[in-house]
Coordinates of C-alpha atoms and ligand atoms in Angstrom, one line a residue:
M1 CA 74.2 61.1 87.2
P2 CA 72.1 63.9 88.7
D3 CA 69.7 61.3 90.3
S4 CA 72.4 60.0 92.5
L5 CA 73.2 63.4 93.8
P6 CA 72.1 64.4 97.3
V7 CA 68.7 66.1 97.6
L8 CA 69.0 69.6 99.2
S9 CA 66.9 70.4 102.2
P10 CA 64.9 73.6 102.3
A11 CA 67.5 75.1 104.6
E12 CA 70.3 74.3 102.1
L13 CA 68.3 75.7 99.2
S14 CA 67.9 78.9 101.1
R15 CA 71.5 79.1 102.3
Y16 CA 72.9 78.5 98.8
S17 CA 70.2 80.6 96.9
R18 CA 72.8 83.1 95.5
H19 CA 74.6 80.2 93.9
I20 CA 71.4 78.6 92.7
L21 CA 70.3 81.8 91.1
L22 CA 73.3 81.6 88.8
D23 CA 72.1 79.7 85.7
E24 CA 75.5 78.0 85.3
I25 CA 75.2 76.5 88.8
G26 CA 71.5 76.1 89.6
V27 CA 70.1 73.4 91.8
E28 CA 72.1 70.7 90.0
G29 CA 75.4 72.5 90.4
Q30 CA 74.7 73.0 94.1
R31 CA 73.9 69.3 94.4
R32 CA 77.2 68.5 92.7
L33 CA 78.9 70.6 95.3
A34 CA 77.0 68.8 98.1
A35 CA 78.2 65.5 96.7
A36 CA 81.8 66.6 96.4
R37 CA 84.7 65.6 98.6
V38 CA 87.6 68.0 98.6
L39 CA 90.9 67.6 100.3
V40 CA 92.7 70.8 101.3
I41 CA 96.4 70.1 102.1
G42 CA 97.8 72.7 104.4
A43 CA 95.7 74.7 106.9
G44 CA 97.8 77.8 106.3
G45 CA 97.9 80.9 104.2
L46 CA 96.4 79.3 101.1
G47 CA 94.4 76.6 102.8
S48 CA 92.6 79.1 105.0
P49 CA 90.8 81.1 102.3
A50 CA 90.4 78.0 100.1
A51 CA 88.8 75.9 102.8
L52 CA 86.6 78.8 104.1
Y53 CA 85.2 79.5 100.7
L54 CA 84.7 75.8 99.9
A55 CA 83.0 75.3 103.2
A56 CA 80.7 78.3 102.7
A57 CA 80.0 77.2 99.1
G58 CA 78.4 74.0 100.2
I59 CA 81.0 71.4 99.5
G60 CA 79.7 68.2 101.2
T61 CA 82.9 66.8 102.6
L62 CA 86.1 68.8 103.3
G63 CA 89.3 67.0 104.4
I64 CA 91.9 69.1 106.0
A65 CA 95.5 67.9 106.3
D66 CA 98.3 69.5 108.2
L67 CA 100.7 68.3 110.9
D68 CA 101.7 71.7 112.3
E69 CA 100.4 73.7 115.2
V70 CA 99.1 77.2 115.2
E71 CA 101.8 79.8 115.8
E72 CA 101.3 83.5 116.5
H73 CA 103.2 84.6 113.4
N74 CA 100.8 82.5 111.3
L75 CA 97.9 84.7 112.1
Q76 CA 98.9 87.5 109.8
R77 CA 97.6 85.3 106.9
Q78 CA 96.0 82.1 108.2
L79 CA 92.5 83.2 108.8
L80 CA 91.2 79.7 109.9
H81 CA 92.9 80.3 113.2
D82 CA 92.8 82.9 115.9
S83 CA 94.8 84.0 118.9
A84 CA 92.9 81.5 121.2
S85 CA 94.1 78.6 119.0
I86 CA 97.9 79.3 119.3
G87 CA 99.6 76.0 120.2
E88 CA 96.7 73.9 119.0
S89 CA 96.8 71.5 116.1
K90 CA 96.1 73.5 112.9
V91 CA 93.7 70.8 111.8
T92 CA 91.7 70.9 115.1
S93 CA 91.5 74.7 115.0
A94 CA 90.6 74.7 111.3
A95 CA 87.9 72.0 111.7
R96 CA 86.3 73.9 114.5
R97 CA 86.1 77.1 112.4
L98 CA 84.9 75.3 109.3
R99 CA 82.1 73.4 111.2
A100 CA 81.0 76.7 112.7
S101 CA 80.8 78.3 109.3
N102 CA 78.5 75.7 107.8
P103 CA 76.5 73.0 109.8
H104 CA 75.8 71.0 106.6
L105 CA 79.6 70.4 106.1
R106 CA 81.3 67.2 107.0
V107 CA 84.9 67.8 108.0
I108 CA 87.6 65.1 108.0
E109 CA 90.7 65.8 110.0
H110 CA 94.1 64.5 108.9
R111 CA 96.3 65.6 111.7
E112 CA 99.2 63.5 110.5
G113 CA 99.5 65.5 107.3
I114 CA 100.2 64.0 103.9
T115 CA 103.2 61.7 103.6
A116 CA 104.5 59.3 100.9
E117 CA 103.1 56.5 103.0
N118 CA 99.5 57.7 103.5
A119 CA 98.9 59.9 100.4
A120 CA 97.5 57.1 98.1
Q121 CA 95.0 56.0 100.7
I122 CA 93.9 59.5 101.7
F123 CA 93.7 60.9 98.1
D124 CA 91.5 57.9 97.2
G125 CA 88.7 59.3 99.4
Y126 CA 88.5 62.6 97.6
D127 CA 87.4 64.0 94.2
V128 CA 89.6 67.1 94.1
I129 CA 92.9 67.9 95.8
V130 CA 93.8 71.5 96.7
D131 CA 97.5 72.0 97.4
G132 CA 98.0 74.8 99.9
T133 CA 101.5 73.7 101.0
D134 CA 104.5 76.0 101.0
N135 CA 107.5 73.9 100.1
F136 CA 108.8 72.0 97.1
A137 CA 109.0 68.6 98.7
A138 CA 105.3 68.7 99.5
R139 CA 104.4 70.0 96.1
Y140 CA 106.1 67.2 94.3
L141 CA 104.6 64.6 96.6
N142 CA 101.1 66.1 96.1
N143 CA 101.6 66.3 92.4
D144 CA 102.8 62.7 92.1
A145 CA 100.2 61.3 94.5
A146 CA 97.3 63.1 92.6
F147 CA 98.7 61.7 89.3
F148 CA 98.7 58.2 90.6
A149 CA 95.3 58.6 92.2
R150 CA 93.9 60.1 89.0
K151 CA 92.6 63.1 90.8
P152 CA 92.7 66.8 89.7
L153 CA 95.1 68.9 91.8
V154 CA 94.5 72.6 92.2
F155 CA 97.9 74.1 92.8
G156 CA 98.7 77.5 94.3
S157 CA 101.9 79.2 95.6
V158 CA 102.9 82.5 96.9
Y159 CA 106.2 84.3 97.3
K160 CA 106.6 87.8 98.6
F161 CA 104.1 89.7 96.3
E162 CA 103.7 87.1 93.6
G163 CA 101.2 84.2 93.3
Q164 CA 100.7 81.3 90.9
V165 CA 97.7 79.1 90.3
A166 CA 97.3 76.1 88.0
V167 CA 95.2 72.9 87.7
F168 CA 97.0 69.7 87.1
H169 CA 94.6 67.1 85.7
S170 CA 96.2 64.2 83.9
V171 CA 92.8 62.4 83.4
A172 CA 91.6 65.3 81.4
G173 CA 94.9 65.2 79.3
G174 CA 96.5 68.1 81.1
P175 CA 100.1 68.5 82.2
C176 CA 101.4 68.1 85.7
Y177 CA 103.7 70.2 88.0
R178 CA 106.7 68.2 86.8
C179 CA 105.9 69.1 83.2
L180 CA 106.8 72.7 84.3
F181 CA 109.5 71.8 86.9
P182 CA 110.6 68.2 86.3
E183 CA 112.7 67.7 89.5
P184 CA 112.6 69.2 92.9
P185 CA 115.5 71.6 93.7
A186 CA 118.4 70.2 95.5
S187 CA 117.8 69.0 99.1
G188 CA 118.6 71.8 101.5
S189 CA 118.0 74.6 99.0
I190 CA 114.3 74.9 99.8
P191 CA 113.3 78.0 101.8
G192 CA 109.6 78.4 102.4
C193 CA 107.5 81.3 103.4
S194 CA 109.0 81.1 106.9
E195 CA 112.2 82.5 105.6
V196 CA 111.2 85.0 103.0
G197 CA 108.0 86.7 104.0
V198 CA 104.7 86.9 102.2
L199 CA 102.0 89.5 102.1
G200 CA 99.0 88.0 103.9
A201 CA 96.3 89.5 101.6
L202 CA 98.1 87.9 98.7
C203 CA 97.4 84.5 100.2
G204 CA 93.7 85.5 100.2
V205 CA 93.8 86.1 96.5
V206 CA 95.6 82.9 95.6
G207 CA 93.7 80.6 98.0
S208 CA 90.4 82.2 96.8
L209 CA 91.4 81.5 93.2
Q210 CA 92.1 77.9 94.2
S211 CA 88.6 77.5 95.7
L212 CA 87.1 79.0 92.6
E213 CA 88.9 76.5 90.3
T214 CA 87.8 73.7 92.6
I215 CA 84.2 74.8 92.3
K216 CA 84.5 75.1 88.5
L217 CA 85.9 71.6 88.3
I218 CA 83.1 70.1 90.5
T219 CA 80.3 72.0 88.7
A220 CA 81.9 71.6 85.2
I221 CA 81.5 75.3 84.4
G222 CA 83.9 77.7 82.7
E223 CA 87.4 77.1 81.6
P224 CA 89.6 75.5 84.3
L225 CA 93.3 76.4 84.5
I226 CA 94.3 73.0 83.0
G227 CA 97.4 73.5 81.0
R228 CA 97.6 77.1 82.0
L229 CA 99.7 78.8 84.7
L230 CA 98.2 81.9 86.1
T231 CA 100.6 84.4 87.6
Y232 CA 99.6 87.3 89.8
D233 CA 101.8 90.3 90.5
A234 CA 100.2 92.0 93.5
L235 CA 102.4 95.1 93.3
A236 CA 101.6 95.8 89.7
Q237 CA 98.1 94.4 90.1
R238 CA 98.6 92.3 87.0
F239 CA 97.3 88.8 86.2
Q240 CA 98.8 86.8 83.3
T241 CA 98.2 83.2 82.1
F242 CA 100.7 81.1 80.2
A243 CA 99.7 78.0 78.3
F244 CA 101.9 75.0 78.8
T245 CA 101.4 71.5 77.5
R246 CA 102.2 68.0 78.7
N247 CA 106.0 67.5 78.5
A248 CA 106.8 64.3 76.6
S249 CA 110.0 63.9 78.7
C250 CA 108.2 64.5 82.0
P251 CA 109.5 61.9 84.5
L252 CA 105.9 61.4 85.8
C253 CA 103.4 61.8 83.0
G254 CA 105.7 61.7 79.9
T255 CA 106.1 59.0 77.3
T256 CA 109.0 57.2 79.1
P257 CA 108.4 58.0 82.8
S258 CA 111.0 57.2 85.4
I259 CA 108.7 57.7 88.5
Y260 CA 106.3 54.8 89.2
T261 CA 105.7 55.0 92.9
L262 CA 105.7 57.5 95.7
N263 CA 109.1 57.1 97.1
A264 CA 109.6 58.6 100.6
A265 CA 113.2 59.4 99.9
T266 CA 112.3 61.5 96.9
F267 CA 110.4 63.9 99.1
S268 CA 112.8 64.4 102.0
A269 CA 112.9 68.1 102.8
G270 CA 116.6 67.5 103.6
E271 CA 118.7 69.9 105.7
T272 CA 117.0 72.8 107.3
P273 CA 117.1 75.9 105.1
A274 CA 118.2 78.1 107.9
K275 CA 121.6 76.5 107.7
F276 CA 122.2 78.1 104.4
H277 CA 121.4 81.6 105.5
D278 CA 124.7 82.0 107.2
A279 CA 126.7 84.0 104.7
T280 CA 129.2 85.6 107.0
K281 CA 132.2 83.8 105.6
F282 CA 131.6 85.3 102.2
G283 CA 132.6 88.7 103.6
A284 CA 132.2 91.4 101.0
I285 CA 130.2 89.3 98.6
P286 CA 126.6 90.3 99.3
L287 CA 123.9 87.6 99.5
E288 CA 121.6 89.7 97.3
I289 CA 122.4 92.5 94.8
S290 CA 120.2 94.8 92.9
V291 CA 119.9 94.5 89.1
A292 CA 121.6 97.9 88.8
E293 CA 124.6 96.6 90.8
A294 CA 124.5 93.3 88.8
K295 CA 124.6 95.3 85.5
R296 CA 127.5 97.5 86.8
R297 CA 129.6 94.4 87.8
L298 CA 128.9 92.6 84.6
D299 CA 129.9 95.7 82.5
A300 CA 133.0 96.3 84.6
G301 CA 134.3 92.8 84.9
A302 CA 133.0 90.5 82.2
T303 CA 135.8 88.1 82.8
R304 CA 135.3 88.1 86.6
T305 CA 131.6 87.9 86.8
V306 CA 129.2 85.3 85.4
L307 CA 125.4 85.7 85.2
V308 CA 123.7 82.3 85.7
D309 CA 120.0 82.1 84.7
V310 CA 118.3 79.2 86.5
R311 CA 114.9 79.5 84.9
E312 CA 113.3 76.8 82.8
P313 CA 113.8 76.7 79.0
W314 CA 110.3 77.8 78.3
E315 CA 111.0 80.9 80.4
T316 CA 114.4 81.8 78.9
A317 CA 112.7 81.4 75.5
I318 CA 110.5 84.4 76.4
C319 CA 113.4 86.7 77.5
R320 CA 117.0 86.5 78.6
V321 CA 120.0 88.6 79.4
T322 CA 122.9 88.2 77.1
P323 CA 125.4 86.9 77.9
S324 CA 124.3 84.5 80.5
E325 CA 124.7 80.8 81.4
L326 CA 121.4 79.0 81.2
I327 CA 121.1 76.2 83.8
P328 CA 117.6 75.3 85.1
M329 CA 117.5 75.1 88.9
R330 CA 116.8 71.4 88.8
Q331 CA 120.1 70.8 86.9
I332 CA 122.3 72.8 89.2
P333 CA 123.4 69.8 91.4
E334 CA 124.6 67.8 88.4
R335 CA 126.1 70.8 86.5
M336 CA 127.5 72.9 89.2
E337 CA 131.0 71.6 88.6
M338 CA 130.9 73.5 85.3
L339 CA 130.6 76.7 87.2
P340 CA 133.9 78.6 87.9
K341 CA 134.8 79.0 91.6
D342 CA 137.2 81.9 90.8
R343 CA 134.4 84.1 89.4
H344 CA 131.6 86.0 91.1
L345 CA 128.4 84.1 90.2
L346 CA 125.3 86.2 89.9
I347 CA 122.2 84.0 90.0
L348 CA 119.1 85.1 88.1
C349 CA 115.5 83.8 87.9
H350 CA 112.0 85.2 87.3
H351 CA 111.5 87.2 90.5
G352 CA 114.4 86.2 92.7
A353 CA 113.0 83.2 94.6
R354 CA 114.5 80.2 92.8
S355 CA 117.8 82.0 92.4
L356 CA 117.9 82.7 96.1
N357 CA 117.6 78.9 96.7
V358 CA 120.4 78.3 94.2
T359 CA 122.6 81.0 95.8
H360 CA 122.3 79.4 99.2
F361 CA 122.8 75.9 97.7
L362 CA 126.0 76.9 95.9
R363 CA 127.4 78.8 98.9
A364 CA 126.7 75.7 101.1
R365 CA 128.7 73.6 98.6
G366 CA 131.8 75.8 98.7
F367 CA 131.4 78.4 96.0
P368 CA 133.0 81.4 97.6
A369 CA 131.4 84.2 95.6
V370 CA 127.7 83.8 94.8
S371 CA 125.0 86.5 94.9
N372 CA 121.3 86.4 94.2
V373 CA 120.1 89.1 91.7
S374 CA 117.2 90.5 93.7
G375 CA 113.9 90.8 91.8
G376 CA 115.1 88.6 89.0
I377 CA 114.6 89.2 85.3
T378 CA 111.4 91.1 86.1
A379 CA 113.4 93.8 87.9
W380 CA 116.0 93.7 85.1
A381 CA 113.3 94.3 82.5
E382 CA 111.9 97.2 84.5
Q383 CA 115.2 98.9 85.3
I384 CA 117.8 97.9 82.8
E385 CA 116.1 96.7 79.6
P386 CA 112.6 98.2 79.3
S387 CA 112.1 96.7 75.8
M388 CA 112.4 93.1 77.2
T389 CA 109.3 91.0 77.1
R390 CA 107.9 90.3 80.5
Y391 CA 105.8 87.4 81.7
Ligands
ZN1 ZN1 104.1 65.8 83.9

């Protein structure tokens, strides 16, 4: 209902003139942006570029949720903050920067972050949710809360040099995060950016893409990433998109769901990941091995070495190494007893992130010889099997 949209002042029409000049946006699109309420969860590497672009774009109300404080090692990628805000609440620091960037913007501060207890009430006050969090527990919580609140969720994630973006929008018939990854990885097997490193500029790309998808949703232009997972390989400078559909067996949005509420216990981050980085007792078994070394060990000792591929079925359908055991990461806790403890287990995934989680998880549960295949099947395809289909 355009008539119910806010009227833009001369100052706003001037400020946003480069948007308004775009036929697809125009004055009406800009008024839609002014009416919109967007919640950015996480004032970090992704939330910084996402919130800055949304604020500059003329979003009317921007909520920012985070419970952490600014730390110096955040500043390499978290552009909302500066050296003077070290030690301050990230939300306070972010709100100051966002208000300074656009006087027409209303900023709502959620310093308590998003929890299973407050998510429903907070999400209710927004039109679009942007997930800029960096851990699995938060992603599942945000996904489920957005589903129950019937709000579109703009998902983004980064790992080392790789990014992913998707829009989960059940009201529009789209799939959710659990359609891709039905269950969180086991508690305690969840390292975030704090343990693995991430290129700051990559966060800029992914967070900017999230703001772009948000603007598209609000102005109803273009083709949103609903039912498509966009992946970005910063080293190769390659974007790819993969279509995925609603999963009938999804525990959240499938035909016979098992999740009906936001249960706090489901989203416990569990033990601290750092605990699982102590690999000293494994002696000569390296935590990570190269694909070349994995190939050598597999060829030399087929009976002593087992390759375990922890990717999802839709991924192993694209490409796989033969022979290998296929056990999606989410099934590792219930199926790990099948894995032999007298073999050297080589854990493989797409780029080496999920498999590193699984490697730590299995080591912490008494498997004496487990190594992560560094670089995953992408590195394998590049170095061992060039004919393999990549994604
Ligand atoms: Zn789903």
